[in-house]
mmCIF file with all atom_site columns, C-alpha atoms in Angstrom:
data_model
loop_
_atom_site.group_PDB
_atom_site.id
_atom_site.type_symbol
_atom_site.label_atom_id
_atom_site.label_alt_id
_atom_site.label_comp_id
_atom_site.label_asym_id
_atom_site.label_entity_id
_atom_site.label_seq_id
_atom_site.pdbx_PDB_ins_code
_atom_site.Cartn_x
_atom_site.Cartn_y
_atom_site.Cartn_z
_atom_site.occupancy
_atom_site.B_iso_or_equiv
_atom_site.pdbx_formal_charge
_atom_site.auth_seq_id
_atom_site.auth_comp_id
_atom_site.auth_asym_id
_atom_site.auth_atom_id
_atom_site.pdbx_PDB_model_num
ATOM 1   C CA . UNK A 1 1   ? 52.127 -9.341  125.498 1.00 49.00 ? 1088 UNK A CA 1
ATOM 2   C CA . UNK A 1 2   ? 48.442 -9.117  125.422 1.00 49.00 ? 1089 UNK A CA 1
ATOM 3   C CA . UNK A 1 3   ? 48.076 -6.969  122.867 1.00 51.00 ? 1090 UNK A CA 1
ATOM 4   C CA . UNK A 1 4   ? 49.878 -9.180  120.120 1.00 49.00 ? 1091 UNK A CA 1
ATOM 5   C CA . UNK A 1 5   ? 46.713 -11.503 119.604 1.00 47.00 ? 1092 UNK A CA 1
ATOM 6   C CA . UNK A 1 6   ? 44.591 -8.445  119.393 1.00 42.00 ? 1093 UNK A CA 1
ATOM 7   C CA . UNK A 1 7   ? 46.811 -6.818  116.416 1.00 44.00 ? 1094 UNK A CA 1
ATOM 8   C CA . UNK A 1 8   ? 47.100 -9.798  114.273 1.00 42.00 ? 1095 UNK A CA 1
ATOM 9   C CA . UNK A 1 9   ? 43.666 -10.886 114.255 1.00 45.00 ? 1096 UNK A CA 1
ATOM 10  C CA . UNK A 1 10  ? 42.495 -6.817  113.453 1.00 43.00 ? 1097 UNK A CA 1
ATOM 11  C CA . UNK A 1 11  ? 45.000 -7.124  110.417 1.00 43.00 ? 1098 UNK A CA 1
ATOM 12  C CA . UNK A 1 12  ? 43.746 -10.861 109.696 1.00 47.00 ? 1099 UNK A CA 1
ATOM 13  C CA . UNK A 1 13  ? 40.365 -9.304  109.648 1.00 41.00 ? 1100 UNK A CA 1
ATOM 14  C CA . UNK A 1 14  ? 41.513 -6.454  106.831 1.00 48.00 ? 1101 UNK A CA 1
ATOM 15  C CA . UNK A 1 15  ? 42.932 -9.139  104.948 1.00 44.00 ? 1102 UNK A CA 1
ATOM 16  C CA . UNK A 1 16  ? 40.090 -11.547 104.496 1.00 45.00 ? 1103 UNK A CA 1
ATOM 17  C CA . UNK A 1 17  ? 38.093 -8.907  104.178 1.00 45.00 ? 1104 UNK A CA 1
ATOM 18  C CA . UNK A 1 18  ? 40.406 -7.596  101.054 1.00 49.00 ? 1105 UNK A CA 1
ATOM 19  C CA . UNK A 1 19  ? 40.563 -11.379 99.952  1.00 44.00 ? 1106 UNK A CA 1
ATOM 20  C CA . UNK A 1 20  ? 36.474 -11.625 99.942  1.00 45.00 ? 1107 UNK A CA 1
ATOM 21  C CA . UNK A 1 21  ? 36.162 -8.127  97.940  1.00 45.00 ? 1108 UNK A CA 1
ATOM 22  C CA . UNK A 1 22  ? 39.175 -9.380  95.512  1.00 45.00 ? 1109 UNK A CA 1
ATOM 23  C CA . UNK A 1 23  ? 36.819 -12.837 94.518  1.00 43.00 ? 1110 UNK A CA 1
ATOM 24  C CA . UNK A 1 24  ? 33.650 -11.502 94.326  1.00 42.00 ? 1111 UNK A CA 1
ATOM 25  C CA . UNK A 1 25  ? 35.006 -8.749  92.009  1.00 41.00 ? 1112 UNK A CA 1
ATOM 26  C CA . UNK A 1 26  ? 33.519 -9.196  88.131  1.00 41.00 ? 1113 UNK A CA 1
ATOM 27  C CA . UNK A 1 27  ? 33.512 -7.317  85.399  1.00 41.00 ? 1114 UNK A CA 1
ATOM 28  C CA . UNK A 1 28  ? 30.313 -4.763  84.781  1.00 42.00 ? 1115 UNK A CA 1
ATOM 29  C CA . UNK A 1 29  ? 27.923 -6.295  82.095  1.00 46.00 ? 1116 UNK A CA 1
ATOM 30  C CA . UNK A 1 30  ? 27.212 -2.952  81.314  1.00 47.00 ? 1117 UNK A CA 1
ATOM 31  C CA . UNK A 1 31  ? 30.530 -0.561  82.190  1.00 45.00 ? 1118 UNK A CA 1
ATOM 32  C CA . UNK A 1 32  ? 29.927 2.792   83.203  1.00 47.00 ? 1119 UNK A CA 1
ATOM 33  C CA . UNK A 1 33  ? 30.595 5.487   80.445  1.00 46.00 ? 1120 UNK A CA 1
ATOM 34  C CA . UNK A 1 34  ? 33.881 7.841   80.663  1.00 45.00 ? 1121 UNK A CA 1
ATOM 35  C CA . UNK A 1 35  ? 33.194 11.010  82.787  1.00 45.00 ? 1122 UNK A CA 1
ATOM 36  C CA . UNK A 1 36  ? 31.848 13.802  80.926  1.00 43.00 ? 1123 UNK A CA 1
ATOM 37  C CA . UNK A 1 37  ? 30.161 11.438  78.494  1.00 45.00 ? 1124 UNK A CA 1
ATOM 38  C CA . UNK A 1 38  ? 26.826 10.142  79.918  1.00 52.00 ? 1125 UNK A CA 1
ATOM 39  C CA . UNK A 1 39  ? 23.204 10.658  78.548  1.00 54.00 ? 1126 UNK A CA 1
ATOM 40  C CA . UNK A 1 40  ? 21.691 13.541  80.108  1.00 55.00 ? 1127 UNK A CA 1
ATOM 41  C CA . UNK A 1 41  ? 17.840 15.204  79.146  1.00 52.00 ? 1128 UNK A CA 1
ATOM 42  C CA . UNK A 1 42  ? 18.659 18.629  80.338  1.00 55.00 ? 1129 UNK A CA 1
ATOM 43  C CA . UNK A 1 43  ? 20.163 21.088  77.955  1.00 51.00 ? 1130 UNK A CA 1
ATOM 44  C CA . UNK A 1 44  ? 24.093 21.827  78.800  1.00 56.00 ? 1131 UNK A CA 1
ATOM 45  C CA . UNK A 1 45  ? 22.913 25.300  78.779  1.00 62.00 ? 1132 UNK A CA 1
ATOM 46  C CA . UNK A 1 46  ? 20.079 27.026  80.123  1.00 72.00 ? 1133 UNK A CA 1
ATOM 47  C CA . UNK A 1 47  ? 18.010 29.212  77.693  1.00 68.00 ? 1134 UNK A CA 1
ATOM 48  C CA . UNK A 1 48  ? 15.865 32.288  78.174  1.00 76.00 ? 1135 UNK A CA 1
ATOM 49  C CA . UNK A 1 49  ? 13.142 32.050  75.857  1.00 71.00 ? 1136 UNK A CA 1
ATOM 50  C CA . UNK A 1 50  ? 12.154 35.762  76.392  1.00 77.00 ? 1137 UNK A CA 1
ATOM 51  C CA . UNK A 1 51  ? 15.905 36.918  75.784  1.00 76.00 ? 1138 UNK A CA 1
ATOM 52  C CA . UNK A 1 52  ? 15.532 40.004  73.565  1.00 72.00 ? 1139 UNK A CA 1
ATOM 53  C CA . UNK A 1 53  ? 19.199 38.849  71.629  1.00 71.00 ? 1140 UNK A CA 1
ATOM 54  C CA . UNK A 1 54  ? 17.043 36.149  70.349  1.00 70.00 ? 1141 UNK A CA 1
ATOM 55  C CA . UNK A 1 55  ? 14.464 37.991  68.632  1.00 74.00 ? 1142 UNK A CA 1
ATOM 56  C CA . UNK A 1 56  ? 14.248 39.159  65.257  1.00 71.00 ? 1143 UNK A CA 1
ATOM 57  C CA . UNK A 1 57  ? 14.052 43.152  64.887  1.00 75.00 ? 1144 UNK A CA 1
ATOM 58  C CA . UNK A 1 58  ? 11.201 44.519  64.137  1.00 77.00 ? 1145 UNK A CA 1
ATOM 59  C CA . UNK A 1 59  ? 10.340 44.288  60.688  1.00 75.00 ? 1146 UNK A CA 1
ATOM 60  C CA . UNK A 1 60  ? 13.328 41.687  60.158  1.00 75.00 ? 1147 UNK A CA 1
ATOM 61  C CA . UNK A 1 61  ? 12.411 38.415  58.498  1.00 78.00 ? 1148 UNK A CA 1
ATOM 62  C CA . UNK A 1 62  ? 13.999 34.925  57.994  1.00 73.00 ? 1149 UNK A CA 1
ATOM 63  C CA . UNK A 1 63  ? 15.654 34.355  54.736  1.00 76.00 ? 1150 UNK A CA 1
ATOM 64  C CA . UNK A 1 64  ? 13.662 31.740  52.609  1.00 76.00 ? 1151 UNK A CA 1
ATOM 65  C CA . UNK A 1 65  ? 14.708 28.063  53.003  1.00 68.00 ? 1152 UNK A CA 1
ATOM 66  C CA . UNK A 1 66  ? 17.699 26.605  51.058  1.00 64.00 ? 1153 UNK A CA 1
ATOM 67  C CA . UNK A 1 67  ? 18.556 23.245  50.064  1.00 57.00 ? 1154 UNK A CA 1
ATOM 68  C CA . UNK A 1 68  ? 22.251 22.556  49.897  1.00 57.00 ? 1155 UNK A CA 1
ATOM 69  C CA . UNK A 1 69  ? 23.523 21.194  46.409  1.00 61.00 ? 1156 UNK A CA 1
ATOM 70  C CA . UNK A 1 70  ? 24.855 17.627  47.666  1.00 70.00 ? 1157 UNK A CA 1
ATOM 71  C CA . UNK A 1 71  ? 27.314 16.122  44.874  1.00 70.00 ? 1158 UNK A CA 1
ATOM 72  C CA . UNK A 1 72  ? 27.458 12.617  44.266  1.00 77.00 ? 1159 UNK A CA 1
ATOM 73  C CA . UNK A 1 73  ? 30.640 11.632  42.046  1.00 75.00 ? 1160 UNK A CA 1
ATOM 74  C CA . UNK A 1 74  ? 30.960 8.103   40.885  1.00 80.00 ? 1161 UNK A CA 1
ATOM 75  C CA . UNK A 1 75  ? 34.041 6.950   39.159  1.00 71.00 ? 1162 UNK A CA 1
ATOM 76  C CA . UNK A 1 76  ? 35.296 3.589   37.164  1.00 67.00 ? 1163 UNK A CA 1
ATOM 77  C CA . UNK A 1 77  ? 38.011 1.971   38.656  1.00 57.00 ? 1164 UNK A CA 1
ATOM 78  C CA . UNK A 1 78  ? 40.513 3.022   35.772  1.00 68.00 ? 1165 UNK A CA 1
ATOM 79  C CA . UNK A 1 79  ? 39.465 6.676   35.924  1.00 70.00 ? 1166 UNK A CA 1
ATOM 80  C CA . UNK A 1 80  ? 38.180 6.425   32.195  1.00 86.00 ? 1167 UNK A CA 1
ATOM 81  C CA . UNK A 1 81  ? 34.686 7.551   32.802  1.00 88.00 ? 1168 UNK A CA 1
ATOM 82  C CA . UNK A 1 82  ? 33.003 9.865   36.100  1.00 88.00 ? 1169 UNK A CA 1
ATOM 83  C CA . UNK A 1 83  ? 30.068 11.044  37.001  1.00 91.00 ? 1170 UNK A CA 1
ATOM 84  C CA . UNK A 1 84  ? 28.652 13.252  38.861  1.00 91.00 ? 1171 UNK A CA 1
ATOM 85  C CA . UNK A 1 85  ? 24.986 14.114  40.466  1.00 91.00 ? 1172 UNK A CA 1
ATOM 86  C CA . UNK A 1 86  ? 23.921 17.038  41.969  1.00 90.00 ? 1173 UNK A CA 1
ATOM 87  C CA . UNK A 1 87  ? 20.414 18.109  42.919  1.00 88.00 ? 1174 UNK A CA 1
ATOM 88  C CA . UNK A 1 88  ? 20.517 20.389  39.560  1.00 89.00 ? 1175 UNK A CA 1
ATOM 89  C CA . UNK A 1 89  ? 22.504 18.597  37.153  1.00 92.00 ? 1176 UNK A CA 1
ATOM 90  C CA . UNK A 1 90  ? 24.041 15.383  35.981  1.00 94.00 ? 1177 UNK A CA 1
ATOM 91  C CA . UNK A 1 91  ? 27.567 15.701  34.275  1.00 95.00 ? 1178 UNK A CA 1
ATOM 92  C CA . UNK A 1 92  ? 29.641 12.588  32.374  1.00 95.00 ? 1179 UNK A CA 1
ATOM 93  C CA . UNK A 1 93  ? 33.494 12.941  32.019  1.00 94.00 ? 1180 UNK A CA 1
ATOM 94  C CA . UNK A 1 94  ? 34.574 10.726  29.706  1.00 94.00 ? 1181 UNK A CA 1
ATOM 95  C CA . UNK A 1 95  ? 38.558 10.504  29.403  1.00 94.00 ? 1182 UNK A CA 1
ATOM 96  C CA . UNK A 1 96  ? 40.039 11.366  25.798  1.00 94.00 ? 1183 UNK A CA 1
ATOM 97  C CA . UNK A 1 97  ? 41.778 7.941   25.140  1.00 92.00 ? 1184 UNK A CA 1
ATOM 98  C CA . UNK A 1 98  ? 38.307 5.809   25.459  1.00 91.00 ? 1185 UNK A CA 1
ATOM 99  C CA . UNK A 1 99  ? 36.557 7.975   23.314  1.00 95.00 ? 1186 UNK A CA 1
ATOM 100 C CA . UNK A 1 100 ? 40.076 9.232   20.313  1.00 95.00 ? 1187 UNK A CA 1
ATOM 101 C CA . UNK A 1 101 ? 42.902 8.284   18.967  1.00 94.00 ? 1188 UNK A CA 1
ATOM 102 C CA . UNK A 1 102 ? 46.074 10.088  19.881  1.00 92.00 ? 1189 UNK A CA 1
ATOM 103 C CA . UNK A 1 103 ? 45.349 13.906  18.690  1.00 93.00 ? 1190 UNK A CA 1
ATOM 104 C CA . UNK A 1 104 ? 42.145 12.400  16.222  1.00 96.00 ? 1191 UNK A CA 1
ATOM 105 C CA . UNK A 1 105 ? 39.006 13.801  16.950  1.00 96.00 ? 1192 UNK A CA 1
ATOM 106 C CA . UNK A 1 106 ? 37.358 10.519  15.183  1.00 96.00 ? 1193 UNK A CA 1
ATOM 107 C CA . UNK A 1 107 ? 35.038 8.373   17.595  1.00 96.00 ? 1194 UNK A CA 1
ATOM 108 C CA . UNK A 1 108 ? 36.118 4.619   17.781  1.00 92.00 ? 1195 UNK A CA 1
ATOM 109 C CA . UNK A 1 109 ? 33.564 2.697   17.948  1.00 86.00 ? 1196 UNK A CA 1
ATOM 110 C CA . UNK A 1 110 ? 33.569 2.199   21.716  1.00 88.00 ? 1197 UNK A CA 1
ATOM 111 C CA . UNK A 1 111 ? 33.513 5.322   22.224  1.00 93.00 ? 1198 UNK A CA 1
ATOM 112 C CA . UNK A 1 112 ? 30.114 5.503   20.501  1.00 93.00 ? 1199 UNK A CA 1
ATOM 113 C CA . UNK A 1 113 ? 28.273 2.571   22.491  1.00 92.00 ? 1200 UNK A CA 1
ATOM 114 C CA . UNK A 1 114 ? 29.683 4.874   25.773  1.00 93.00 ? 1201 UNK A CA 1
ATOM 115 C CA . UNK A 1 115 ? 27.963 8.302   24.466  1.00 96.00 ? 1202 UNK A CA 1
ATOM 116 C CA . UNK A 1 116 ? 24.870 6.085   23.278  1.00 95.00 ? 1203 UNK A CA 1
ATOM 117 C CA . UNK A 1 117 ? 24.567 4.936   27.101  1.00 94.00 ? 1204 UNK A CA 1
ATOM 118 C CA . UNK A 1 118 ? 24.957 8.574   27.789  1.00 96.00 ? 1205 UNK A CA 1
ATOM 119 C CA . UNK A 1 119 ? 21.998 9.690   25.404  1.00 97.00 ? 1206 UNK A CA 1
ATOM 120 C CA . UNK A 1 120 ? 19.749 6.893   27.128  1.00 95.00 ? 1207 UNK A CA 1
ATOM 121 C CA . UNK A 1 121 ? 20.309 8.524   30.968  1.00 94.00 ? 1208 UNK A CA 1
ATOM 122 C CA . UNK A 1 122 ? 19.678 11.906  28.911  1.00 96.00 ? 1209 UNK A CA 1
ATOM 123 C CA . UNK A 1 123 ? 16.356 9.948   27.654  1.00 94.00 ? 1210 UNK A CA 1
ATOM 124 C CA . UNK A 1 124 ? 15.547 9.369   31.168  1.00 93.00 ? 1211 UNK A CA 1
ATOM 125 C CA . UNK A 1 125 ? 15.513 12.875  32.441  1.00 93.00 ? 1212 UNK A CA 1
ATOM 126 C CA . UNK A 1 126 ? 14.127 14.259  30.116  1.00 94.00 ? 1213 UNK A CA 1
ATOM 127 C CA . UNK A 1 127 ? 16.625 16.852  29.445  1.00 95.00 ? 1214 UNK A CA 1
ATOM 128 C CA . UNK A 1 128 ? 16.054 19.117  26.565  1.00 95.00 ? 1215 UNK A CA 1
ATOM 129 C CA . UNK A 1 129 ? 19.258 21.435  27.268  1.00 96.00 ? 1216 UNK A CA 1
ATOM 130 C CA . UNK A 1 130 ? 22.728 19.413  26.887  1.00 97.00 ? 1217 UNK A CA 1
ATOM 131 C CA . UNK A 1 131 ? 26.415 21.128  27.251  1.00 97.00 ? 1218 UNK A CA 1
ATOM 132 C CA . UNK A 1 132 ? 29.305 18.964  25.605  1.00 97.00 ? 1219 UNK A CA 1
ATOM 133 C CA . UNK A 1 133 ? 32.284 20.558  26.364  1.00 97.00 ? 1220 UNK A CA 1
ATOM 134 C CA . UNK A 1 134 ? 36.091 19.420  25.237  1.00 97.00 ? 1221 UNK A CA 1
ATOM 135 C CA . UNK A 1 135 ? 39.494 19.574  27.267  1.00 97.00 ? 1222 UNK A CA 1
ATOM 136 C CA . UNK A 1 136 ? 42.715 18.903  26.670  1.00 96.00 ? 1223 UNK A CA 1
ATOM 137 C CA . UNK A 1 137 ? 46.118 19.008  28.864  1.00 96.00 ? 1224 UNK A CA 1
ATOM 138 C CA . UNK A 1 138 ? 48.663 21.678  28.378  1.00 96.00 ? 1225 UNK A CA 1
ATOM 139 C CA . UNK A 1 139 ? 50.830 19.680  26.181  1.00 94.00 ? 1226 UNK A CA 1
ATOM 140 C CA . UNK A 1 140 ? 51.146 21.324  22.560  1.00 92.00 ? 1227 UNK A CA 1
ATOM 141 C CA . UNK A 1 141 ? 50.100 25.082  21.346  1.00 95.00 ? 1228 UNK A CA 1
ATOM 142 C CA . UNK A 1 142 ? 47.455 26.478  22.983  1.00 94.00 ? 1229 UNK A CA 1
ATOM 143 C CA . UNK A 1 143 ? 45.400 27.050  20.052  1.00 96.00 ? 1230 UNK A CA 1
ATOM 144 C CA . UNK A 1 144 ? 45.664 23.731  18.606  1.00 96.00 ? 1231 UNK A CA 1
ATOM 145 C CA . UNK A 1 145 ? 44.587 22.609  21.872  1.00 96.00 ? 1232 UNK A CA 1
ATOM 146 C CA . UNK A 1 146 ? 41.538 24.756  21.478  1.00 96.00 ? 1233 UNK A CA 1
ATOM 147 C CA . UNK A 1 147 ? 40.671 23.631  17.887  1.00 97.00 ? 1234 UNK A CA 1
ATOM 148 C CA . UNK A 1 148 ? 41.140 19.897  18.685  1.00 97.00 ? 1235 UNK A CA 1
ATOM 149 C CA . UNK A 1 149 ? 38.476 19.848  22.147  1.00 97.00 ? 1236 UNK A CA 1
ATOM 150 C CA . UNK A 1 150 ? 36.023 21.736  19.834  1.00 97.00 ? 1237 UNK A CA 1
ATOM 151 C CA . UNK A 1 151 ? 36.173 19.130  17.451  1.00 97.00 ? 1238 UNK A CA 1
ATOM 152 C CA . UNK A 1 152 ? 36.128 16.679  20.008  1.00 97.00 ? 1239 UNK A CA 1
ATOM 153 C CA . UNK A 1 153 ? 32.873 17.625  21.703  1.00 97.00 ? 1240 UNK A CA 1
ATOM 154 C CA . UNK A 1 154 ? 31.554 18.739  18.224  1.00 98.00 ? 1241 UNK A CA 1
ATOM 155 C CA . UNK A 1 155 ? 32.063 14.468  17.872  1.00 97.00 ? 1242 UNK A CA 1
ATOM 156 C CA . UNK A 1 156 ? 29.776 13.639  20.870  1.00 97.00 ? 1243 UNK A CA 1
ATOM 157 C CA . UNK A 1 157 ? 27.078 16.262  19.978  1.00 97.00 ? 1244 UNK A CA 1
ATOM 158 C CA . UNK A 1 158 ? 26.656 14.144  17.049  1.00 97.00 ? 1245 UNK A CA 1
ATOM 159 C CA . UNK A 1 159 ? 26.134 11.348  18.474  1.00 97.00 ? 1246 UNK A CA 1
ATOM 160 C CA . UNK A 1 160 ? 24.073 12.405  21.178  1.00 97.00 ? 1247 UNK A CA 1
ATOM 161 C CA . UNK A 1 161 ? 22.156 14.282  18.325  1.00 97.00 ? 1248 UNK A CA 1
ATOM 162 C CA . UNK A 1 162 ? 21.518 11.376  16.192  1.00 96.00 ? 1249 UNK A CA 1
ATOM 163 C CA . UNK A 1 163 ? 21.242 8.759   19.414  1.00 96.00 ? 1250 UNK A CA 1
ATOM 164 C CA . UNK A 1 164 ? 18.087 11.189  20.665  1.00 96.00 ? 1251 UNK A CA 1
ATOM 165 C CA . UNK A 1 165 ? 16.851 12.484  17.594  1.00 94.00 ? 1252 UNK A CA 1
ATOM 166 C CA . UNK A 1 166 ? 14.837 15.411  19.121  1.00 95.00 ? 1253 UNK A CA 1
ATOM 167 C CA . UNK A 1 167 ? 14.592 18.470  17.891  1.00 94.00 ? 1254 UNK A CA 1
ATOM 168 C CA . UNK A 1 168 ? 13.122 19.895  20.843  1.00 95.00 ? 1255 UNK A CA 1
ATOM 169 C CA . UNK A 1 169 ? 17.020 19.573  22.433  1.00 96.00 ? 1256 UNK A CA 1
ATOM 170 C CA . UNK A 1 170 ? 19.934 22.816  22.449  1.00 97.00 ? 1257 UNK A CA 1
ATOM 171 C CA . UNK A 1 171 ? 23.083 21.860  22.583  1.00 97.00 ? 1258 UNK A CA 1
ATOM 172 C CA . UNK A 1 172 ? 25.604 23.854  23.577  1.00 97.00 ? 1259 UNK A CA 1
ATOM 173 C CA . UNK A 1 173 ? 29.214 23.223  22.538  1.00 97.00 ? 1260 UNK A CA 1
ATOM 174 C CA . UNK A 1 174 ? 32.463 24.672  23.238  1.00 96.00 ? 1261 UNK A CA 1
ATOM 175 C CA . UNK A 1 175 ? 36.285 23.636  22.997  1.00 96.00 ? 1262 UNK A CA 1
ATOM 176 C CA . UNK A 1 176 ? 38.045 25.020  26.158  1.00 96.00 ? 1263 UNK A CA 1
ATOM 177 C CA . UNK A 1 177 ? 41.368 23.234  25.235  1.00 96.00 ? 1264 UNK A CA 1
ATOM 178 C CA . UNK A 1 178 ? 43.847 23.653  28.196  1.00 96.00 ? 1265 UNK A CA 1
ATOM 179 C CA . UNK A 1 179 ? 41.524 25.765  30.294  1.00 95.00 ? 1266 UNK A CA 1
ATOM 180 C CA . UNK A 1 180 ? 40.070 24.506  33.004  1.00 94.00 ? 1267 UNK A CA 1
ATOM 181 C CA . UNK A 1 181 ? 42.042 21.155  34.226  1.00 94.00 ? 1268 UNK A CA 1
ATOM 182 C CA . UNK A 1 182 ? 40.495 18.781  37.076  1.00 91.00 ? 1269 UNK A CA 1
ATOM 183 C CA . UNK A 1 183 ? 43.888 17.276  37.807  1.00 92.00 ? 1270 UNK A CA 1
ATOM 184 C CA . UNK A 1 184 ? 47.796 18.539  37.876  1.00 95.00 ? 1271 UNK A CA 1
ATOM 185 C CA . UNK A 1 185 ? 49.483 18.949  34.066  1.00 95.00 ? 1272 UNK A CA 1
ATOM 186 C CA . UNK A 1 186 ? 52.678 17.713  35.772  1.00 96.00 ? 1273 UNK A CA 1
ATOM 187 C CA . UNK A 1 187 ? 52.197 14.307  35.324  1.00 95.00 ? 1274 UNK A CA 1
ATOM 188 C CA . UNK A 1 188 ? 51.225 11.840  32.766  1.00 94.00 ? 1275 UNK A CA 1
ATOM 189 C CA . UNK A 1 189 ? 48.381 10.772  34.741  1.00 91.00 ? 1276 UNK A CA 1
ATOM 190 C CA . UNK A 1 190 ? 47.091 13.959  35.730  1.00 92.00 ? 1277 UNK A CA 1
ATOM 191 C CA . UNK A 1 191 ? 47.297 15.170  32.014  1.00 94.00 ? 1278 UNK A CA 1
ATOM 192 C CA . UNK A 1 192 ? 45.073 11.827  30.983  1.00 93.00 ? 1279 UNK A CA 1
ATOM 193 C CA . UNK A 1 193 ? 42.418 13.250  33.210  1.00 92.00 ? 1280 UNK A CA 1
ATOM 194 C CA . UNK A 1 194 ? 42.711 16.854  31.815  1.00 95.00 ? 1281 UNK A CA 1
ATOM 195 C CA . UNK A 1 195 ? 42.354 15.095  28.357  1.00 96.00 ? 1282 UNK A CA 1
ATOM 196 C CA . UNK A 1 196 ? 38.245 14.759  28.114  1.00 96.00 ? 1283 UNK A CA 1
ATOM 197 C CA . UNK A 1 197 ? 34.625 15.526  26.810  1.00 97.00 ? 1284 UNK A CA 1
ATOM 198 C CA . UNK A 1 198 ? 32.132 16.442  29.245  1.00 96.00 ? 1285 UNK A CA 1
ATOM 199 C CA . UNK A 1 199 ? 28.750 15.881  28.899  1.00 97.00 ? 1286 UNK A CA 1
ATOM 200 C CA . UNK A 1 200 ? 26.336 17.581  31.281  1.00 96.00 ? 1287 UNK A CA 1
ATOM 201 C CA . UNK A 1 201 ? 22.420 18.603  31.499  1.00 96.00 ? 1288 UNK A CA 1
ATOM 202 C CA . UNK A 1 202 ? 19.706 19.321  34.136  1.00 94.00 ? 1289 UNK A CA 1
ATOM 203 C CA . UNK A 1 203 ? 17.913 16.865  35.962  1.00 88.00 ? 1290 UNK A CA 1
ATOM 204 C CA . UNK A 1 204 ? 14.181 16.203  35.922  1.00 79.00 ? 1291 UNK A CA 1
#
């Protein structure tokens, strides 16, 4: 009988002590970080700076430092016009249907004012070497295909020509027709993309 008092208050004790963690329990202002994850200053790994595997051979020598080409490619919204910046070179891809009429190789005229803006970033770098090139899709002969990009980047060279009026500038020109797409021939939309003039030149 004597030992009934001396049980209950022992587990009245564990419970008020439970109750008086449970209140004064808040949440960390500043949580501790998942396992695994904290900030450390020591190196995961140790390293032996005298390791022979780390050493060149004798007579071995570091190959010369290398920039990587980063592309940049910025397009419109409708796809008509993209360009793209490397650390070398600056190419324009203007879509066939801003720049002809349905199998035409004659400029409209907002297809000049585009190759005029063209000829003023040209202006800018100072390029003196320019590649228009012309694509179509894979819709047609192949050889008419060929005749009709040459005449469509033979177009643009004239207007860049006249636009810069330099003779210090090459051009280069070529008609590549169905060769080398940027988008799948399968569809009408990938075909529109395939269908261009690319104008392209070094950077400054």
């Amino acid at each position: 009988m004597t030992r009934h008092p001396l049980t209950l208050t022992a587990v009245g004790v564990m419970i008020a002590a439970q109750l008086l963690t449970a209140t004064t329990a808040d949440a960390d202002d500043d949580p501790v970080v998942p396992p695994g994850t904290e900030a450390s200053a020591a190196a995961p790994v140790e390293v032996d700076a005298n390791d022979p595997d780390l050493k060149l051979p004798e007579g071995a020598t570091l190959a010369a430092a290398k920039v990587l080409d980063i592309k940049q490619v910025v397009e419109d919204q409708a796809g008509e016009e993209r360009r793209e910046d490397t650390n070398a070179d600056v190419k324009f891809a203007l879509q066939a249907e801003v720049l002809f009429p349905k199998d035409s190789a004659k400029l409209t005229g907002e297809a000049k004012a585009r190759i005029a803006s063209i000829a003023e970033e040209i202006g800018k770098q100072n390029a003196t070497r320019i590649r228009v090139f012309g694509f179509t899709d894979n819709l047609g002969s192949s050889a008419h295909g060929d005749v009709l990009s040459r005449k469509r980047a033979n177009a643009v060279q004239g207007v860049l020509e006249s636009e810069l009026d330099d003779s210090t500038i090459t051009y280069e020109v070529r008609g590549y027709g169905e060769q080398y797409p940027i988008s799948s021939n399968a569809t009408e939309a990938g075909r529109k993309k395939n269908r261009r003039v690319e104008v392209s030149f070094p950077r400054s």
